[in-house]
Coordinates of C-alpha atoms in Angstrom, one line a residue:
Chain B
X1 CA 0.0 0.0 0.0
X2 CA 1.6 3.3 -1.1
X3 CA 1.1 6.5 0.9
X4 CA -1.9 7.7 -1.2
X5 CA -3.6 4.3 -0.9
X6 CA -2.9 4.3 2.9
X7 CA -4.5 7.7 3.2
X8 CA -7.5 6.6 1.2
X9 CA -7.7 3.6 3.4
X10 CA -8.0 5.7 6.5
X11 CA -11.0 7.4 4.9
X12 CA -12.4 4.0 4.0
X13 CA -12.0 2.8 7.5
X14 CA -13.7 5.8 9.0
X15 CA -16.6 5.3 6.6
X16 CA -17.0 1.7 7.7
X17 CA -16.8 2.6 11.4
X18 CA -19.7 5.0 10.9
X19 CA -21.6 2.5 8.7
X20 CA -21.5 -0.3 11.3
X21 CA -22.1 2.0 14.3
X22 CA -25.1 3.5 12.4
X23 CA -26.4 0.0 11.6
X24 CA -25.9 -1.3 15.2
X25 CA -27.2 1.9 16.7
X26 CA -24.4 1.7 19.2
X27 CA -20.7 2.2 19.4
X28 CA -17.8 4.4 20.5
X29 CA -17.8 6.8 17.6
X30 CA -15.4 9.6 18.7
X31 CA -12.7 7.4 20.1
X32 CA -12.8 5.0 17.1
X33 CA -12.4 7.9 14.7
X34 CA -9.6 9.3 16.8
X35 CA -7.5 6.1 16.6
X36 CA -8.3 5.1 13.0
X37 CA -5.0 6.3 11.5
X38 CA -3.0 4.6 14.2
X39 CA -4.7 1.3 13.5
X40 CA -4.4 1.8 9.7
X41 CA -0.7 2.3 10.0
X42 CA -0.2 -0.6 12.5
X43 CA -2.0 -3.2 10.4
X44 CA -0.8 -2.1 7.0
X45 CA 2.7 -0.9 7.7
X46 CA 3.9 -2.2 11.0
X47 CA 2.6 -5.4 12.5
X48 CA 4.0 -8.7 11.4
X49 CA 0.7 -10.6 11.6
X50 CA -0.9 -13.1 9.2
X51 CA -4.7 -13.3 9.0
X52 CA -4.3 -17.0 7.9
X53 CA -1.9 -17.9 10.7
X54 CA -2.7 -15.5 13.5
X55 CA -1.5 -17.9 16.2
X56 CA 2.1 -17.8 14.9
X57 CA 4.1 -17.5 18.1
X58 CA 6.5 -15.1 16.4
X59 CA 3.8 -12.6 15.4
X60 CA 3.9 -9.0 16.6
X61 CA 1.3 -8.4 19.3
X62 CA -1.3 -5.7 19.3
X63 CA -3.4 -5.3 22.5
X64 CA -6.1 -2.6 22.5
X65 CA -6.2 -1.4 26.0
X66 CA -8.9 1.2 25.1
X67 CA -11.2 -1.7 24.2
X68 CA -14.3 0.5 23.7
X69 CA -12.9 1.8 20.4
X70 CA -13.5 -1.7 19.1
X71 CA -15.3 -0.6 15.9
X72 CA -12.0 0.9 14.7
X73 CA -10.3 -2.4 15.4
X74 CA -13.0 -4.5 13.7
X75 CA -13.1 -2.5 10.5
X76 CA -9.3 -2.6 10.3
X77 CA -9.1 -6.3 10.9
X78 CA -11.8 -6.9 8.3
X79 CA -9.9 -4.6 5.9
X80 CA -6.7 -6.6 6.5
X81 CA -8.5 -9.9 5.7
X82 CA -8.9 -11.4 9.2
X83 CA -12.6 -12.0 8.5
X84 CA -15.2 -11.0 5.9
X85 CA -16.4 -7.5 6.4
X86 CA -20.0 -8.7 6.1
X87 CA -19.5 -10.3 9.6
X88 CA -19.8 -6.8 11.0
X89 CA -23.5 -6.8 9.9
X90 CA -24.0 -8.7 13.2
X91 CA -22.3 -6.0 15.3
X92 CA -23.7 -6.0 18.9
X93 CA -26.5 -8.5 17.9
X94 CA -27.6 -11.5 19.9
X95 CA -25.0 -14.2 19.9
X96 CA -22.6 -12.3 17.6
X97 CA -18.9 -12.5 18.5
X98 CA -18.6 -8.9 17.3
X99 CA -19.6 -7.2 20.6
X100 CA -18.9 -3.8 22.0
X101 CA -15.4 -4.7 23.2
X102 CA -12.7 -7.0 21.7
X103 CA -12.8 -10.7 22.4
X104 CA -10.6 -13.5 21.1
X105 CA -13.6 -15.1 19.5
X106 CA -12.8 -12.7 16.6
X107 CA -9.8 -13.7 14.5
X108 CA -7.0 -11.2 15.0
X109 CA -7.9 -10.1 18.5
X110 CA -5.1 -10.7 20.8
X111 CA -6.8 -10.3 24.2
X112 CA -10.2 -9.7 25.7
X113 CA -10.2 -6.1 26.8
X114 CA -12.7 -3.4 27.7
X115 CA -12.2 -2.8 31.4
X116 CA -9.7 0.0 31.3
X117 CA -6.1 -0.1 32.6
X118 CA -5.5 -3.8 31.6
X119 CA -3.8 -3.8 28.3
X120 CA -0.5 -2.4 29.3
X121 CA 0.2 -5.1 32.0
X122 CA -0.6 -7.9 29.6
X123 CA 1.7 -6.3 27.1
X124 CA 4.5 -6.1 29.7
X125 CA 4.1 -9.8 30.2
X126 CA 4.2 -10.5 26.5
X127 CA 7.3 -8.3 26.1
X128 CA 9.1 -10.0 29.0
X129 CA 8.3 -13.4 27.4
X130 CA 9.8 -12.2 24.1
X131 CA 13.0 -11.1 25.9
X132 CA 13.2 -14.4 27.8
X133 CA 12.7 -16.4 24.6
X134 CA 15.1 -14.1 22.7
X135 CA 12.4 -13.5 20.1
X136 CA 12.3 -10.4 18.0
X137 CA 8.5 -9.8 18.0
X138 CA 7.3 -6.4 19.2
X139 CA 4.4 -5.7 21.5
X140 CA 2.1 -2.7 20.8
X141 CA -0.7 -1.5 23.0
X142 CA -3.1 1.4 22.5
X143 CA -4.0 3.4 25.5
X144 CA -6.7 6.0 25.8
X145 CA -5.8 9.2 27.7
X146 CA -9.1 8.8 29.6
X147 CA -7.8 5.5 31.1
X148 CA -4.6 6.9 32.4
X149 CA -5.9 7.5 35.9
X150 CA -6.3 3.8 36.4
X151 CA -3.6 2.9 38.9
X152 CA -2.8 -0.4 37.2
X153 CA -1.3 1.6 34.3
X154 CA 1.2 3.1 36.6
X155 CA 2.2 -0.2 38.1
X156 CA 2.8 -1.4 34.5
X157 CA 4.7 1.8 33.6
X158 CA 7.1 1.0 36.5
X159 CA 7.6 -2.6 35.5
X160 CA 8.2 -2.0 31.8
X161 CA 11.0 0.4 32.6
X162 CA 12.4 -1.9 35.3
X163 CA 12.7 -4.7 32.8
X164 CA 14.0 -2.4 30.1
X165 CA 11.3 -3.4 27.6
X166 CA 12.4 -1.6 24.5
X167 CA 10.3 -4.1 22.5
X168 CA 7.2 -2.6 24.0
X169 CA 5.4 0.3 22.3
X170 CA 2.6 2.0 24.3
X171 CA 0.7 4.3 22.0
X172 CA -1.3 7.0 23.7
X173 CA -4.4 8.1 21.7
X174 CA -4.1 11.6 23.1
X175 CA -7.3 13.3 22.1
X176 CA -7.7 14.9 25.5
X177 CA -11.4 14.1 25.8
X178 CA -13.5 11.5 27.7
X179 CA -17.1 10.9 28.3
X180 CA -17.5 13.6 30.9
X181 CA -15.5 16.3 29.3
X182 CA -11.8 17.2 28.8
X183 CA -9.3 14.9 30.4
X184 CA -7.8 18.0 32.0
X185 CA -11.0 18.7 33.8
X186 CA -11.9 15.1 34.7
X187 CA -8.5 14.1 36.0
X188 CA -5.6 16.1 35.0
X189 CA -2.8 14.1 33.4
X190 CA -0.9 17.1 32.0
X191 CA 2.8 16.8 31.4
X192 CA 2.3 13.2 30.5
X193 CA 5.6 13.3 28.6
X194 CA 7.5 14.4 31.7
X195 CA 5.7 11.9 33.9
X196 CA 6.6 9.0 31.6
X197 CA 10.1 10.2 31.1
X198 CA 10.5 10.3 34.9
X199 CA 9.2 6.7 34.9
X200 CA 12.0 5.7 32.6
X201 CA 10.3 5.5 29.2
X202 CA 11.6 6.9 25.9
X203 CA 9.1 9.4 24.5
X204 CA 8.2 10.3 21.0
X205 CA 5.4 12.7 20.1
X206 CA 3.7 12.5 16.8
X207 CA 0.7 13.9 14.9
X208 CA -1.7 10.9 15.4
X209 CA -3.3 11.7 12.0
X210 CA 0.0 11.9 10.1
X211 CA 0.5 8.5 8.6
X212 CA 4.2 9.0 7.8
X213 CA 5.0 10.2 11.3
X214 CA 3.1 7.3 12.8
X215 CA 4.9 4.8 10.6
X216 CA 8.2 6.2 11.5
X217 CA 7.5 6.2 15.2
X218 CA 6.2 2.7 15.2
X219 CA 8.5 1.1 12.8
X220 CA 12.0 2.5 13.2
X221 CA 13.1 0.5 16.2
X222 CA 13.2 1.6 19.8
X223 CA 13.3 5.3 20.5
X224 CA 16.1 4.6 22.9
X225 CA 17.7 1.2 23.5
X226 CA 16.8 -0.3 26.9
X227 CA 13.7 1.8 27.4
X228 CA 10.1 1.1 26.7
X229 CA 8.6 3.4 24.0
X230 CA 5.8 5.8 24.8
X231 CA 4.4 7.2 21.6
X232 CA 2.2 10.2 22.3
X233 CA -0.1 10.4 19.3
X234 CA -1.9 13.8 19.3
X235 CA -5.3 13.1 17.9
X236 CA -8.7 14.7 17.5
X237 CA -11.7 12.9 18.9
X238 CA -14.3 12.4 16.1
X239 CA -11.6 13.1 13.5
X240 CA -12.9 13.3 9.9
X241 CA -16.4 14.4 10.5
X242 CA -16.8 18.1 11.1
X243 CA -19.6 18.1 13.6
X244 CA -18.1 15.3 15.6
X245 CA -14.6 16.7 16.0
X246 CA -13.8 17.6 19.6
X247 CA -17.5 17.3 20.6
X248 CA -17.7 15.2 23.7
X249 CA -21.3 14.0 23.1
X250 CA -19.9 11.9 20.2
X251 CA -18.0 9.7 22.6
X252 CA -20.6 7.1 22.0
X253 CA -23.1 9.1 20.0
X254 CA -24.9 7.4 17.1
X255 CA -25.7 9.6 14.1
X256 CA -29.3 10.0 12.9
X257 CA -30.0 9.4 9.2
X258 CA -29.3 13.0 8.2
X259 CA -26.1 13.2 10.2
X260 CA -25.0 9.8 8.8
X261 CA -25.4 11.0 5.3
X262 CA -23.5 14.2 6.0
X263 CA -20.7 12.3 7.6
X264 CA -20.4 9.9 4.6
X265 CA -20.5 12.9 2.2
X266 CA -17.8 14.7 4.1
X267 CA -15.6 11.7 4.1
X268 CA -16.2 11.2 0.3
X269 CA -15.1 14.7 -0.2
X270 CA -12.0 14.2 1.8
X271 CA -11.2 11.2 -0.3
X272 CA -11.6 13.1 -3.5
X273 CA -9.0 15.6 -2.3
X274 CA -6.3 12.9 -1.8
Chain O
X1 CA -17.9 -33.5 77.4
X2 CA -14.6 -35.3 77.8
X3 CA -13.7 -37.1 74.6
X4 CA -10.7 -38.9 73.2
X5 CA -9.2 -36.9 70.3
X6 CA -6.2 -38.2 68.5
X7 CA -3.1 -36.3 69.3
X8 CA -0.7 -34.6 66.9
X9 CA 2.1 -37.0 68.0
X10 CA 0.1 -39.9 66.7
X11 CA 0.6 -38.8 63.1
X12 CA 3.6 -38.2 60.9
X13 CA 3.7 -34.6 60.2
X14 CA 4.7 -33.4 56.7
X15 CA 5.6 -29.9 55.6
X16 CA 3.5 -26.8 55.0
X17 CA 1.7 -27.2 51.7
X18 CA 3.1 -24.0 50.2
X19 CA 6.6 -25.3 51.0
X20 CA 5.9 -28.5 49.1
X21 CA 4.5 -26.4 46.3
X22 CA 7.7 -24.3 46.0
X23 CA 10.0 -27.4 46.3
X24 CA 8.0 -29.3 43.6
X25 CA 8.0 -26.3 41.3
X26 CA 11.7 -25.9 41.7
X27 CA 12.2 -29.6 40.8
X28 CA 10.0 -29.2 37.7
X29 CA 11.8 -26.0 36.7
X30 CA 15.1 -27.8 36.4
X31 CA 13.9 -29.5 33.2
X32 CA 11.3 -27.0 32.0
X33 CA 12.6 -23.5 31.2
X34 CA 9.1 -22.4 30.4
X35 CA 8.1 -22.5 34.1
X36 CA 8.0 -18.9 35.3
X37 CA 7.2 -17.6 38.8
X38 CA 5.8 -14.1 39.1
X39 CA 6.0 -12.6 42.6
X40 CA 4.9 -9.4 44.3
X41 CA 7.7 -9.1 46.9
X42 CA 6.3 -12.4 48.0
X43 CA 9.1 -14.9 47.3
X44 CA 10.0 -15.1 51.0
X45 CA 6.5 -16.0 52.2
X46 CA 6.1 -18.2 49.2
X47 CA 9.2 -20.1 50.1
X48 CA 10.6 -19.2 46.7
X49 CA 13.9 -17.7 47.7
X50 CA 15.8 -20.9 46.7
X51 CA 13.9 -21.0 43.5
X52 CA 14.9 -17.4 42.7
X53 CA 18.6 -18.2 43.5
X54 CA 18.7 -21.3 41.5
X55 CA 16.7 -20.1 38.5
X56 CA 17.0 -16.3 38.4
X57 CA 15.8 -16.2 34.7
X58 CA 12.6 -18.0 35.7
X59 CA 11.4 -15.6 38.3
X60 CA 9.8 -12.2 37.5
X61 CA 9.6 -9.8 40.4
X62 CA 6.8 -7.2 40.1
X63 CA 7.0 -5.6 43.5
X64 CA 3.9 -4.9 45.6
X65 CA 1.5 -4.4 42.8
X66 CA -1.0 -7.3 42.6
X67 CA -3.0 -6.0 39.6
X68 CA 0.1 -5.8 37.5
X69 CA 1.2 -9.2 38.9
X70 CA -1.8 -10.8 37.4
X71 CA -1.9 -8.8 34.2
X72 CA 1.8 -9.5 33.5
X73 CA 1.2 -13.1 34.3
X74 CA -1.6 -13.2 31.7
X75 CA 0.8 -11.8 29.1
X76 CA 3.5 -14.3 29.9
X77 CA 0.9 -17.2 29.8
X78 CA -0.4 -15.9 26.6
X79 CA 3.1 -16.1 25.1
X80 CA 3.4 -19.7 26.1
X81 CA 5.0 -19.5 29.5
X82 CA 3.8 -21.9 32.3
X83 CA 3.2 -19.0 34.6
X84 CA 2.6 -19.1 38.4
X85 CA 1.4 -15.9 39.9
X86 CA 2.3 -16.2 43.6
X87 CA 1.0 -13.7 46.1
X88 CA -0.8 -13.8 49.5
X89 CA -4.3 -15.1 48.8
X90 CA -5.9 -12.1 50.5
X91 CA -4.3 -9.6 48.1
X92 CA -4.2 -11.8 45.0
X93 CA -7.9 -12.5 44.9
X94 CA -9.2 -9.1 46.1
X95 CA -6.9 -6.4 44.8
X96 CA -6.4 -8.1 41.5
X97 CA -9.9 -9.6 41.1
X98 CA -10.7 -7.7 37.9
X99 CA -7.4 -8.9 36.3
X100 CA -8.3 -12.5 37.4
X101 CA -11.8 -12.1 35.9
X102 CA -10.8 -10.5 32.6
X103 CA -7.1 -11.1 31.8
X104 CA -7.0 -14.7 33.1
X105 CA -10.4 -16.3 33.1
X106 CA -12.2 -14.4 30.3
X107 CA -9.2 -14.2 28.0
X108 CA -8.5 -17.8 28.8
X109 CA -4.8 -17.2 29.6
X110 CA -3.7 -20.3 31.5
X111 CA -2.2 -18.5 34.6
X112 CA -1.8 -20.6 37.7
X113 CA -2.8 -18.3 40.4
X114 CA -1.2 -19.3 43.7
X115 CA -2.8 -17.9 46.8
X116 CA -0.3 -18.4 49.7
X117 CA -0.9 -18.0 53.4
X118 CA -4.6 -18.4 52.6
X119 CA -7.6 -18.4 54.9
X120 CA -6.6 -17.2 58.3
X121 CA -2.9 -18.5 58.0
X122 CA -2.0 -14.9 58.9
X123 CA -4.4 -15.2 61.8
X124 CA -3.1 -12.5 64.2
X125 CA -2.4 -10.0 61.4
X126 CA -6.1 -9.3 61.1
X127 CA -8.8 -9.2 58.5
X128 CA -6.6 -7.3 55.9
X129 CA -4.5 -10.4 55.7
X130 CA -7.3 -13.0 55.8
X131 CA -8.7 -14.5 52.6
X132 CA -12.1 -15.7 53.6
X133 CA -13.8 -14.5 50.4
X134 CA -11.7 -16.2 47.7
X135 CA -13.8 -19.3 47.1
X136 CA -16.9 -17.1 46.8
X137 CA -15.6 -14.6 44.4
X138 CA -13.7 -17.1 42.2
X139 CA -16.7 -19.5 42.1
X140 CA -18.6 -16.6 40.5
X141 CA -16.1 -16.4 37.7
X142 CA -16.5 -18.6 34.6
X143 CA -13.5 -20.6 33.4
X144 CA -11.8 -20.8 36.8
X145 CA -10.8 -24.0 38.6
X146 CA -10.4 -23.6 42.4
X147 CA -8.3 -26.1 44.3
X148 CA -7.4 -26.2 48.0
X149 CA -5.2 -29.2 48.7
X150 CA -5.4 -30.8 52.1
X151 CA -1.9 -32.4 52.4
X152 CA 1.5 -32.6 50.8
X153 CA 0.4 -35.3 48.4
X154 CA -2.5 -33.4 47.1
X155 CA -0.4 -30.3 46.8
X156 CA 2.2 -31.9 44.6
X157 CA -0.5 -33.6 42.5
X158 CA -2.5 -30.4 42.1
X159 CA 0.6 -28.5 40.9
X160 CA 1.5 -31.2 38.4
X161 CA -2.1 -31.3 37.1
X162 CA -2.2 -27.5 36.9
X163 CA 0.7 -27.6 34.5
X164 CA -0.8 -30.5 32.6
X165 CA -4.3 -29.0 32.0
X166 CA -3.0 -25.6 30.9
X167 CA -6.1 -23.7 32.0
X168 CA -6.8 -20.8 34.4
X169 CA -6.6 -22.3 37.9
X170 CA -6.4 -21.0 41.5
X171 CA -4.3 -23.0 44.0
X172 CA -4.8 -22.1 47.6
X173 CA -2.1 -23.0 50.2
X174 CA -1.7 -22.5 53.9
X175 CA 1.5 -22.3 55.9
X176 CA 0.9 -24.8 58.6
X177 CA 2.6 -28.3 58.4
X178 CA 0.1 -30.9 57.4
X179 CA 0.2 -34.6 58.0
X180 CA -0.2 -36.9 55.0
X181 CA -3.8 -38.1 55.2
X182 CA -5.5 -41.0 53.5
X183 CA -2.6 -43.4 53.2
X184 CA -5.1 -45.8 51.7
X185 CA -6.1 -43.3 48.9
X186 CA -3.3 -41.9 47.0
X187 CA -5.4 -41.0 44.0
X188 CA -5.8 -37.4 42.9
X189 CA -7.9 -36.1 40.1
X190 CA -8.9 -32.5 39.6
X191 CA -12.7 -32.2 40.1
X192 CA -12.9 -35.5 42.0
X193 CA -13.1 -35.5 45.8
X194 CA -10.6 -37.7 47.6
X195 CA -12.3 -40.1 50.0
X196 CA -10.1 -40.5 53.0
X197 CA -12.5 -42.6 55.1
X198 CA -15.7 -44.4 54.2
X199 CA -18.5 -44.8 56.7
X200 CA -22.2 -45.0 56.6
X201 CA -23.0 -42.9 59.7
X202 CA -22.2 -39.4 58.6
X203 CA -20.2 -37.6 55.9
X204 CA -17.7 -34.9 56.6
X205 CA -16.7 -32.9 53.5
X206 CA -13.8 -30.5 54.0
X207 CA -11.1 -28.7 52.0
X208 CA -7.6 -27.4 52.6
X209 CA -6.2 -27.3 56.1
X210 CA -9.6 -28.1 57.6
X211 CA -9.5 -31.7 56.3
X212 CA -7.1 -32.6 59.1
X213 CA -9.4 -31.6 62.0
X214 CA -12.3 -33.2 60.1
X215 CA -10.4 -36.4 59.9
X216 CA -9.6 -36.2 63.6
X217 CA -13.3 -35.6 64.4
X218 CA -14.2 -38.7 62.4
X219 CA -11.7 -40.7 64.4
X220 CA -13.1 -39.4 67.7
X221 CA -16.6 -40.1 66.6
X222 CA -15.8 -43.7 65.9
X223 CA -13.8 -44.0 69.1
X224 CA -16.4 -42.4 71.4
X225 CA -19.7 -43.2 69.7
X226 CA -19.0 -46.1 67.4
X227 CA -20.2 -44.2 64.4
X228 CA -18.2 -44.5 61.3
X229 CA -17.9 -41.3 59.1
X230 CA -17.0 -40.7 55.6
X231 CA -14.3 -38.1 55.3
X232 CA -13.7 -36.4 52.0
X233 CA -11.1 -34.0 51.0
X234 CA -13.0 -31.9 48.5
X235 CA -9.9 -30.3 47.2
X236 CA -11.5 -29.0 44.0
X237 CA -14.1 -26.5 45.1
X238 CA -14.9 -25.8 41.4
X239 CA -15.8 -27.8 39.5
X240 CA -17.5 -29.5 42.4
X241 CA -17.6 -33.3 42.4
X242 CA -21.4 -33.5 42.4
X243 CA -21.4 -37.2 41.7
X244 CA -19.6 -38.0 44.9
X245 CA -21.7 -35.5 46.7
X246 CA -24.9 -37.3 45.6
X247 CA -23.4 -40.6 46.4
X248 CA -22.6 -39.4 50.0
X249 CA -26.1 -38.1 50.4
X250 CA -28.0 -41.1 49.1
X251 CA -28.7 -42.9 52.4
X252 CA -30.0 -39.7 54.0
X253 CA -27.2 -39.5 56.5
X254 CA -26.1 -36.2 57.9
X255 CA -23.6 -34.1 56.0
X256 CA -21.1 -31.6 57.5
X257 CA -19.0 -29.3 55.5
X258 CA -15.9 -27.7 56.9
X259 CA -13.9 -24.9 55.4
X260 CA -11.4 -22.1 56.2
X261 CA -13.6 -19.6 54.5
X262 CA -16.6 -17.4 55.3
X263 CA -19.8 -19.5 55.2
X264 CA -21.1 -17.1 52.5
X265 CA -20.4 -18.5 49.1
X266 CA -17.9 -21.2 50.0
X267 CA -17.7 -25.0 49.8
X268 CA -20.6 -25.6 52.1
X269 CA -23.0 -23.4 50.2
X270 CA -21.9 -25.0 46.9
X271 CA -22.7 -28.4 48.3
X272 CA -26.0 -27.3 49.9
X273 CA -27.1 -25.6 46.7
X274 CA -26.5 -28.7 44.6
X275 CA -28.1 -31.2 47.0
X276 CA -31.2 -29.0 47.7
X277 CA -31.7 -28.6 43.9
X278 CA -31.5 -32.3 43.5
X279 CA -34.1 -32.9 46.2
X280 CA -31.9 -34.2 49.0
X281 CA -33.1 -33.4 52.5
X282 CA -30.2 -34.7 54.6
X283 CA -29.5 -33.0 57.9
X284 CA -26.8 -30.5 56.9
X285 CA -24.5 -28.1 58.6
X286 CA -21.8 -25.8 57.3
X287 CA -18.8 -25.1 59.6
X288 CA -16.8 -22.1 58.6
X289 CA -16.2 -18.5 59.5
X290 CA -19.5 -16.7 60.2
X291 CA -20.4 -13.4 58.6
X292 CA -19.1 -11.3 61.5
X293 CA -16.1 -9.2 62.5
X294 CA -13.5 -12.0 62.7
X295 CA -12.2 -12.8 66.1
X296 CA -8.5 -12.1 66.7
X297 CA -5.9 -14.7 67.4
X298 CA -3.7 -17.3 65.7
X299 CA -5.0 -19.6 63.0
X300 CA -5.6 -22.4 65.5
X301 CA -7.3 -20.0 68.0
X302 CA -9.6 -18.7 65.3
X303 CA -10.3 -22.3 64.2
X304 CA -11.2 -23.3 67.8
X305 CA -13.3 -20.2 68.3
X306 CA -15.5 -21.0 65.3
X307 CA -15.6 -24.8 65.8
X308 CA -13.3 -25.6 62.9
X309 CA -11.7 -28.1 65.2
X310 CA -12.0 -31.8 66.0
X311 CA -14.1 -30.9 69.1
X312 CA -16.3 -28.4 67.2
X313 CA -16.9 -30.8 64.3
X314 CA -17.6 -33.6 66.6
X315 CA -20.1 -31.5 68.5
X316 CA -22.0 -30.7 65.3
X317 CA -21.9 -34.4 64.3
X318 CA -23.4 -35.5 67.6
X319 CA -26.1 -32.9 67.3
X320 CA -27.0 -33.9 63.7
X321 CA -26.9 -37.6 64.6
X322 CA -29.0 -37.0 67.7
X323 CA -26.8 -39.3 69.8

């Protein structure tokens, strides 16, 4: 996939996120749109994973700690060939495996997540295992900024640095909003870069909607040898749809028919400009 | 009442179960580099200091952070490591309950959760250090096996089976030396109660360190009242051996359950629930820690206070038997 194709794919993923949330009448819209570019780059430029042999022990690991943005994960996995996109017609329906948070019942999902503050610890365990086994796979986890106050994250931050896990990449989807309002108002985690640096992590800040920056940060090896990588991806909640961007109510808002049509139209227009 | 109770000196005492656990694990780790122990500053109380000295690459220290202990263990297990998360039962099964529920059980990562110094092993340290809730909370979690071995034999067997089955499992150990019980029955199967004594008068079903006083009570019952009791080590709390339970209940004889756990949601309630739903009407009594502010004292003092003792169990047996 060349750069243009990758950019178009981001638009395509956003369109699909909205399509299935609209159909299911449920979903975490804002956060899914915020991390779409990160997932697009991970699955199309970074992760060594094979949809036909997902259990390969040497695969790279991706654990989505912010499990509620599962719609972004589903459409990306479908796009990458892990399952037919038509499976998503059952999103959130009775007995569907495609529920509101990731489960391993879905091909390509590494761990069952959804309760916040869990993905990083599991990732630390996977990264320690890679070091013990002298394997070269890398471990990626996506954190939401709203989940940073969970104490378990800080336990995991300590241990990742303690074990010098430079094969671990924690990506922060730093959209600075959560269900109640801005992260700064709800529970201030400002100076996150300083905090993580003090915890012994190597920091890299990128524009979370710039695909080249993302690819560079996630693919070019450890930021610093012997330190876990903290990639702060500056993002916009609701990215790509004008009336959703930075508007808190779209955290898990579902568009009505008119809003849905407008969103698809805007995304089509964005695609035409690429 | 003055009754004859078998004395400690009459039995050959073994080691503490958690000591046997750590020794066995160390033996197994010699030939299996995938065995990993994860600790939360708990290698001392887990008797794992020699393990750490001998196999420094097979122990992961997390510090006092039980949530991370379980999450990291889930990641290690997911990557193929035979992972033992070892921490005092009180913290492991309360502080890290959500990690147990989601990262281990729900995600089906085959972590072997090892609750050490369980029940009221840390008697005098108070309620913060007691685990009287662990059976109850873990019973309510799907895909979790719960095992409380009674003696050194069961401990070693449970450990080996835990590695073999490769599923989420909770092993619960105390720190008091245990005699080897049931010389005549050296069979161990997860999910199958171990019948230590067979008798038609009454059945006493116990788990973990309470099997020993249950066994002593049965001996005293025979000695003093000529009533022979069945004694079962129901080491696997979940899945419960309901076949054996029904077999024990078939002649309508009284049933006593004994556990180092609060009566709410433990072994006794699991047995009662099954039997009642199957229509059994046997006289039935649960012996455990009642739902109250737990009395202070050593483990044995707490046991004696709540009748988790040969005398206490015998007294209940006599009442149920109306003799």
